C-alpha cells in the first residue's frame, strides 16, 4: 500500500509499505478515506518529538471504512464507515471508565504520559498512522465511532481531533456568559476554539496570530477581534482592549513551535535545549487577568520548558491542560454538525492526493496558498 | 471590563452550550465500555523495552519500526532510564538523529548502489591518505 513515511526532519515521502494486519483479537483494519495533516504533525516533521523513527507513518486524524475485524470485535463489521479518535483507548481501564480516554493506560507501553496516539512516534505507542491507504485500529469496539448515514466523510473529517480539541479547550476555560476569551493561534484548533467559545456564550473572542490571512479567517468565521503580534506586544494589546484587565480566559492553541520570542525559538526549536518554545504559554500567563484561567491545548513534549510559573502563582491563575479525550465529545459535536453550527468543511481549504503529501506538508508548514487545514485523499478512498 | 456581547449574539448559535450540556463537565464521569479483548495480549516480538511495559504490560502496542542498529542500542538504553529523568529524553533525541544517518546510508546503498560504492571507496582512499600523512 502507499503510505507517507518520515525520512528525516523536514523530509517525508510516499513509499510502498506492507498493509497492516490484525495483531490482536480486538483490532480492525480500516481503509482510509480522509486523513488530515494536523499542526501537531509539524512537530514530528521538524524532529521535535522524541523517538520518531525513520519509516514511521504519521496521521492521527482520519476516517475510513472497516475492511477486516479481529475475532473479538463485536460492534463493527466490514463496510462500516467510521471516524477514529486520535486517542487509542480501551474503554475499560481506570481512566477510560472516567471518560478520560486520552489517558488510557492500556495502549502506550513506552511512556506513562498518556494513551497511545496513531502515527505520533514511539513515545506515544509506536502505531503507524492514517496518512496511508490502510491503518490498524486497536480496540476497535472502544474507539471508532460509526459515521451517521446523513453525514459525509468531509462533514466529519476533523471530528477525530481538531474540532473536539478546540471545543475541549473552550470548555476547560469554564467560559461564562459574557466572558472575554483570548486565543493564541489562528490555526485549526484556535479557530474551532473561537467558534466553540461563541457556542458557550463568550462576550468577546480575541484571536492572536501573525499570519494575516488566518486572522482574517478568524474575523469572518467566529466574529473574532484580532491581534497581530508582529505589530506590537500582544500582552500590551490585550490590556489595551480590555481596560487594562486582560481576558477572563486565555487559550494557548499554538504549542511548542510558537514564534515571537527569539530566546525561546533558539533555545527550544533550533537548539532543542528545551522542549520547543514556551513563548505562547508565557504570553498566555501574562495576558490573562488576575484570577483568570489559562488553557493549554497546544501540543508540548518532554523534557521541560521555561515557564513564568511565578507570575501564574501570584496572579492566582487556574491552569488547565490536556490532550483531548475525543470520544466523549462526539455525540454533542455530531449534533452541532447536523444543526449547521460547526462543520469540518468550514476550515477545509485544501484536498491533497496522498501521492503529493510531501508538497502538502511544505505548504502547511510555510502557511502558503491560504492553507488553513488540508485533508489528504488516498487513492482507494472512494 | 468592556464586553460586547451584542456583537457575538448575532450568531444564532451563540450560547447554546450552557454548562449543563457541555460533555466534559464534570471532568470525570462514569463511562466504561465493555471490552473483553482487553484481557488478551498481543504476541510480543521480544522483551518489551518501554518501562511502562515492564511494570504494566499493555494488551496492545505498536509494532511498526522495531529497534535496529546503533540507534536501537541508544534507544534501548534510554528506556532503562525513568521518563522523569532528562537523560531519558535526551538519549531518545540522540537516537533519532543517529537513526536518520543510519537510514540515509542504508537508503543510499539500496537505491544507488553504484554511488554508495563510489562514496565508500572515496572515504577509504581519503582515510588512507590521511594515515600516510600523519605517519610521516
PDB file of N, CA and C in Angstrom, chain A residues 271-323:
ATOM      1  N   UNK A 271      17.857  24.809  18.879  1.00  0.00           N
ATOM      2  CA  UNK A 271      18.908  24.069  19.579  1.00  0.00           C
ATOM      3  C   UNK A 271      18.344  22.934  20.432  1.00  0.00           C
ATOM      4  N   UNK A 272      17.063  22.911  20.616  1.00  0.00           N
ATOM      5  CA  UNK A 272      16.377  21.843  21.353  1.00  0.00           C
ATOM      6  C   UNK A 272      16.930  21.676  22.768  1.00  0.00           C
ATOM      7  N   UNK A 273      17.277  22.782  23.399  1.00  0.00           N
ATOM      8  CA  UNK A 273      17.706  22.751  24.791  1.00  0.00           C
ATOM      9  C   UNK A 273      16.511  22.780  25.732  1.00  0.00           C
ATOM     10  N   UNK A 274      15.359  23.079  25.205  1.00  0.00           N
ATOM     11  CA  UNK A 274      14.124  22.860  25.932  1.00  0.00           C
ATOM     12  C   UNK A 274      13.134  22.294  24.913  1.00  0.00           C
ATOM     13  N   UNK A 275      11.999  21.864  25.393  1.00  0.00           N
ATOM     14  CA  UNK A 275      11.065  21.171  24.504  1.00  0.00           C
ATOM     15  C   UNK A 275      10.311  22.171  23.656  1.00  0.00           C
ATOM     16  N   UNK A 276      11.016  22.796  22.724  1.00  0.00           N
ATOM     17  CA  UNK A 276      10.364  23.778  21.876  1.00  0.00           C
ATOM     18  C   UNK A 276      10.232  25.116  22.589  1.00  0.00           C
ATOM     19  N   UNK A 277       9.444  25.975  22.028  1.00  0.00           N
ATOM     20  CA  UNK A 277       9.286  27.340  22.528  1.00  0.00           C
ATOM     21  C   UNK A 277       8.134  27.428  23.519  1.00  0.00           C
ATOM     22  N   UNK A 278       8.351  28.138  24.623  1.00  0.00           N
ATOM     23  CA  UNK A 278       7.274  28.364  25.580  1.00  0.00           C
ATOM     24  C   UNK A 278       6.729  29.788  25.474  1.00  0.00           C
ATOM     25  N   UNK A 279       6.949  30.421  24.349  1.00  0.00           N
ATOM     26  CA  UNK A 279       6.518  31.818  24.177  1.00  0.00           C
ATOM     27  C   UNK A 279       5.015  31.959  24.361  1.00  0.00           C
ATOM     28  N   UNK A 280       4.241  31.061  23.781  1.00  0.00           N
ATOM     29  CA  UNK A 280       2.780  31.190  23.850  1.00  0.00           C
ATOM     30  C   UNK A 280       2.274  30.961  25.272  1.00  0.00           C
ATOM     31  N   UNK A 281       2.891  30.023  25.990  1.00  0.00           N
ATOM     32  CA  UNK A 281       2.479  29.785  27.382  1.00  0.00           C
ATOM     33  C   UNK A 281       2.698  31.056  28.192  1.00  0.00           C
ATOM     34  N   UNK A 282       3.879  31.638  28.058  1.00  0.00           N
ATOM     35  CA  UNK A 282       4.207  32.805  28.875  1.00  0.00           C
ATOM     36  C   UNK A 282       3.359  34.012  28.489  1.00  0.00           C
ATOM     37  N   UNK A 283       3.118  34.183  27.193  1.00  0.00           N
ATOM     38  CA  UNK A 283       2.213  35.266  26.797  1.00  0.00           C
ATOM     39  C   UNK A 283       0.820  35.040  27.375  1.00  0.00           C
ATOM     40  N   UNK A 284       0.378  33.790  27.386  1.00  0.00           N
ATOM     41  CA  UNK A 284      -0.959  33.500  27.932  1.00  0.00           C
ATOM     42  C   UNK A 284      -1.025  33.862  29.412  1.00  0.00           C
ATOM     43  N   UNK A 285       0.002  33.482  30.156  1.00  0.00           N
ATOM     44  CA  UNK A 285       0.038  33.780  31.590  1.00  0.00           C
ATOM     45  C   UNK A 285       0.042  35.280  31.824  1.00  0.00           C
ATOM     46  N   UNK A 286       0.794  35.996  31.007  1.00  0.00           N
ATOM     47  CA  UNK A 286       0.889  37.451  31.198  1.00  0.00           C
ATOM     48  C   UNK A 286      -0.353  38.176  30.700  1.00  0.00           C
ATOM     49  N   UNK A 287      -1.044  37.621  29.724  1.00  0.00           N
ATOM     50  CA  UNK A 287      -2.193  38.325  29.126  1.00  0.00           C
ATOM     51  C   UNK A 287      -3.440  38.233  29.974  1.00  0.00           C
ATOM     52  N   UNK A 288      -3.660  37.065  30.582  1.00  0.00           N
ATOM     53  CA  UNK A 288      -4.929  36.826  31.273  1.00  0.00           C
ATOM     54  C   UNK A 288      -5.051  37.725  32.489  1.00  0.00           C
ATOM     55  N   UNK A 289      -6.272  38.058  32.876  1.00  0.00           N
ATOM     56  CA  UNK A 289      -6.455  38.890  34.058  1.00  0.00           C
ATOM     57  C   UNK A 289      -6.106  38.098  35.311  1.00  0.00           C
ATOM     58  N   UNK A 290      -5.881  38.802  36.391  1.00  0.00           N
ATOM     59  CA  UNK A 290      -5.650  38.124  37.676  1.00  0.00           C
ATOM     60  C   UNK A 290      -6.857  37.244  37.983  1.00  0.00           C
ATOM     61  N   UNK A 291      -6.561  36.070  38.526  1.00  0.00           N
ATOM     62  CA  UNK A 291      -7.653  35.167  38.882  1.00  0.00           C
ATOM     63  C   UNK A 291      -8.314  34.491  37.693  1.00  0.00           C
ATOM     64  N   UNK A 292      -7.763  34.696  36.516  1.00  0.00           N
ATOM     65  CA  UNK A 292      -8.371  34.109  35.319  1.00  0.00           C
ATOM     66  C   UNK A 292      -7.913  32.683  35.083  1.00  0.00           C
ATOM     67  N   UNK A 293      -8.249  32.180  33.923  1.00  0.00           N
ATOM     68  CA  UNK A 293      -7.956  30.785  33.575  1.00  0.00           C
ATOM     69  C   UNK A 293      -7.124  30.741  32.305  1.00  0.00           C
ATOM     70  N   UNK A 294      -6.037  29.976  32.351  1.00  0.00           N
ATOM     71  CA  UNK A 294      -5.215  29.726  31.170  1.00  0.00           C
ATOM     72  C   UNK A 294      -5.396  28.270  30.772  1.00  0.00           C
ATOM     73  N   UNK A 295      -5.659  28.048  29.505  1.00  0.00           N
ATOM     74  CA  UNK A 295      -5.847  26.693  28.977  1.00  0.00           C
ATOM     75  C   UNK A 295      -4.721  26.389  28.006  1.00  0.00           C
ATOM     76  N   UNK A 296      -4.034  25.283  28.226  1.00  0.00           N
ATOM     77  CA  UNK A 296      -3.008  24.839  27.286  1.00  0.00           C
ATOM     78  C   UNK A 296      -3.567  23.675  26.481  1.00  0.00           C
ATOM     79  N   UNK A 297      -3.787  23.906  25.206  1.00  0.00           N
ATOM     80  CA  UNK A 297      -4.269  22.829  24.342  1.00  0.00           C
ATOM     81  C   UNK A 297      -3.299  22.599  23.184  1.00  0.00           C
ATOM     82  N   UNK A 298      -2.364  23.550  22.981  1.00  0.00           N
ATOM     83  CA  UNK A 298      -1.309  23.314  22.005  1.00  0.00           C
ATOM     84  C   UNK A 298      -0.411  22.193  22.500  1.00  0.00           C
ATOM     85  N   UNK A 299       0.203  21.454  21.562  1.00  0.00           N
ATOM     86  CA  UNK A 299       0.991  20.293  21.964  1.00  0.00           C
ATOM     87  C   UNK A 299       2.367  20.701  22.480  1.00  0.00           C
ATOM     88  N   UNK A 300       2.741  20.108  23.602  1.00  0.00           N
ATOM     89  CA  UNK A 300       4.079  20.263  24.165  1.00  0.00           C
ATOM     90  C   UNK A 300       4.622  18.875  24.464  1.00  0.00           C
ATOM     91  N   UNK A 301       5.959  18.770  24.543  1.00  0.00           N
ATOM     92  CA  UNK A 301       6.539  17.462  24.807  1.00  0.00           C
ATOM     93  C   UNK A 301       7.575  17.538  25.903  1.00  0.00           C
ATOM     94  N   UNK A 302       8.353  16.475  25.994  1.00  0.00           N
ATOM     95  CA  UNK A 302       9.404  16.406  27.009  1.00  0.00           C
ATOM     96  C   UNK A 302      10.668  17.075  26.460  1.00  0.00           C
ATOM     97  N   UNK A 303      11.705  17.399  27.265  1.00  0.00           N
ATOM     98  CA  UNK A 303      11.689  17.155  28.707  1.00  0.00           C
ATOM     99  C   UNK A 303      11.112  18.285  29.542  1.00  0.00           C
ATOM    100  N   UNK A 304      11.356  19.546  29.135  1.00  0.00           N
ATOM    101  CA  UNK A 304      10.920  20.627  30.026  1.00  0.00           C
ATOM    102  C   UNK A 304      10.883  21.926  29.243  1.00  0.00           C
ATOM    103  N   UNK A 305      10.225  22.909  29.830  1.00  0.00           N
ATOM    104  CA  UNK A 305      10.183  24.257  29.261  1.00  0.00           C
ATOM    105  C   UNK A 305      10.364  25.278  30.369  1.00  0.00           C
ATOM    106  N   UNK A 306      10.880  26.442  30.007  1.00  0.00           N
ATOM    107  CA  UNK A 306      10.967  27.539  30.971  1.00  0.00           C
ATOM    108  C   UNK A 306       9.636  28.295  30.936  1.00  0.00           C
ATOM    109  N   UNK A 307       8.948  28.275  32.053  1.00  0.00           N
ATOM    110  CA  UNK A 307       7.611  28.859  32.143  1.00  0.00           C
ATOM    111  C   UNK A 307       7.597  29.844  33.291  1.00  0.00           C
ATOM    112  N   UNK A 308       6.917  30.973  33.113  1.00  0.00           N
ATOM    113  CA  UNK A 308       6.841  32.005  34.144  1.00  0.00           C
ATOM    114  C   UNK A 308       5.823  31.597  35.209  1.00  0.00           C
ATOM    115  N   UNK A 309       6.172  30.573  35.942  1.00  0.00           N
ATOM    116  CA  UNK A 309       5.208  29.996  36.880  1.00  0.00           C
ATOM    117  C   UNK A 309       4.986  30.934  38.061  1.00  0.00           C
ATOM    118  N   UNK A 310       5.993  31.762  38.365  1.00  0.00           N
ATOM    119  CA  UNK A 310       5.819  32.728  39.452  1.00  0.00           C
ATOM    120  C   UNK A 310       4.702  33.716  39.155  1.00  0.00           C
ATOM    121  N   UNK A 311       4.645  34.165  37.906  1.00  0.00           N
ATOM    122  CA  UNK A 311       3.558  35.077  37.526  1.00  0.00           C
ATOM    123  C   UNK A 311       2.215  34.384  37.659  1.00  0.00           C
ATOM    124  N   UNK A 312       2.169  33.124  37.227  1.00  0.00           N
ATOM    125  CA  UNK A 312       0.898  32.377  37.300  1.00  0.00           C
ATOM    126  C   UNK A 312       0.448  32.222  38.744  1.00  0.00           C
ATOM    127  N   UNK A 313       1.405  31.925  39.610  1.00  0.00           N
ATOM    128  CA  UNK A 313       1.073  31.715  41.020  1.00  0.00           C
ATOM    129  C   UNK A 313       0.579  33.003  41.666  1.00  0.00           C
ATOM    130  N   UNK A 314       1.319  34.068  41.452  1.00  0.00           N
ATOM    131  CA  UNK A 314       0.960  35.318  42.119  1.00  0.00           C
ATOM    132  C   UNK A 314      -0.328  35.930  41.575  1.00  0.00           C
ATOM    133  N   UNK A 315      -0.615  35.656  40.317  1.00  0.00           N
ATOM    134  CA  UNK A 315      -1.857  36.157  39.740  1.00  0.00           C
ATOM    135  C   UNK A 315      -3.059  35.284  40.116  1.00  0.00           C
ATOM    136  N   UNK A 316      -2.808  34.171  40.814  1.00  0.00           N
ATOM    137  CA  UNK A 316      -3.914  33.321  41.239  1.00  0.00           C
ATOM    138  C   UNK A 316      -4.630  32.658  40.069  1.00  0.00           C
ATOM    139  N   UNK A 317      -3.866  32.194  39.103  1.00  0.00           N
ATOM    140  CA  UNK A 317      -4.486  31.660  37.903  1.00  0.00           C
ATOM    141  C   UNK A 317      -4.927  30.211  38.090  1.00  0.00           C
ATOM    142  N   UNK A 318      -5.882  29.825  37.293  1.00  0.00           N
ATOM    143  CA  UNK A 318      -6.231  28.415  37.116  1.00  0.00           C
ATOM    144  C   UNK A 318      -5.608  27.969  35.806  1.00  0.00           C
ATOM    145  N   UNK A 319      -4.827  26.884  35.871  1.00  0.00           N
ATOM    146  CA  UNK A 319      -4.202  26.353  34.661  1.00  0.00           C
ATOM    147  C   UNK A 319      -4.851  25.015  34.349  1.00  0.00           C
ATOM    148  N   UNK A 320      -5.363  24.888  33.153  1.00  0.00           N
ATOM    149  CA  UNK A 320      -5.934  23.602  32.769  1.00  0.00           C
ATOM    150  C   UNK A 320      -5.327  23.200  31.447  1.00  0.00           C
ATOM    151  N   UNK A 321      -5.092  21.903  31.298  1.00  0.00           N
ATOM    152  CA  UNK A 321      -4.434  21.416  30.098  1.00  0.00           C
ATOM    153  C   UNK A 321      -4.730  19.942  29.920  1.00  0.00           C
ATOM    154  N   UNK A 322      -4.704  19.457  28.712  1.00  0.00           N
ATOM    155  CA  UNK A 322      -4.925  18.033  28.440  1.00  0.00           C
ATOM    156  C   UNK A 322      -4.826  17.781  26.946  1.00  0.00           C
ATOM    157  N   UNK A 323      -4.542  16.550  26.612  1.00  0.00           N
ATOM    158  CA  UNK A 323      -4.861  16.056  25.271  1.00  0.00           C
ATOM    159  C   UNK A 323      -6.377  15.830  25.275  1.00  0.00           C
TER     160      UNK A 323
END
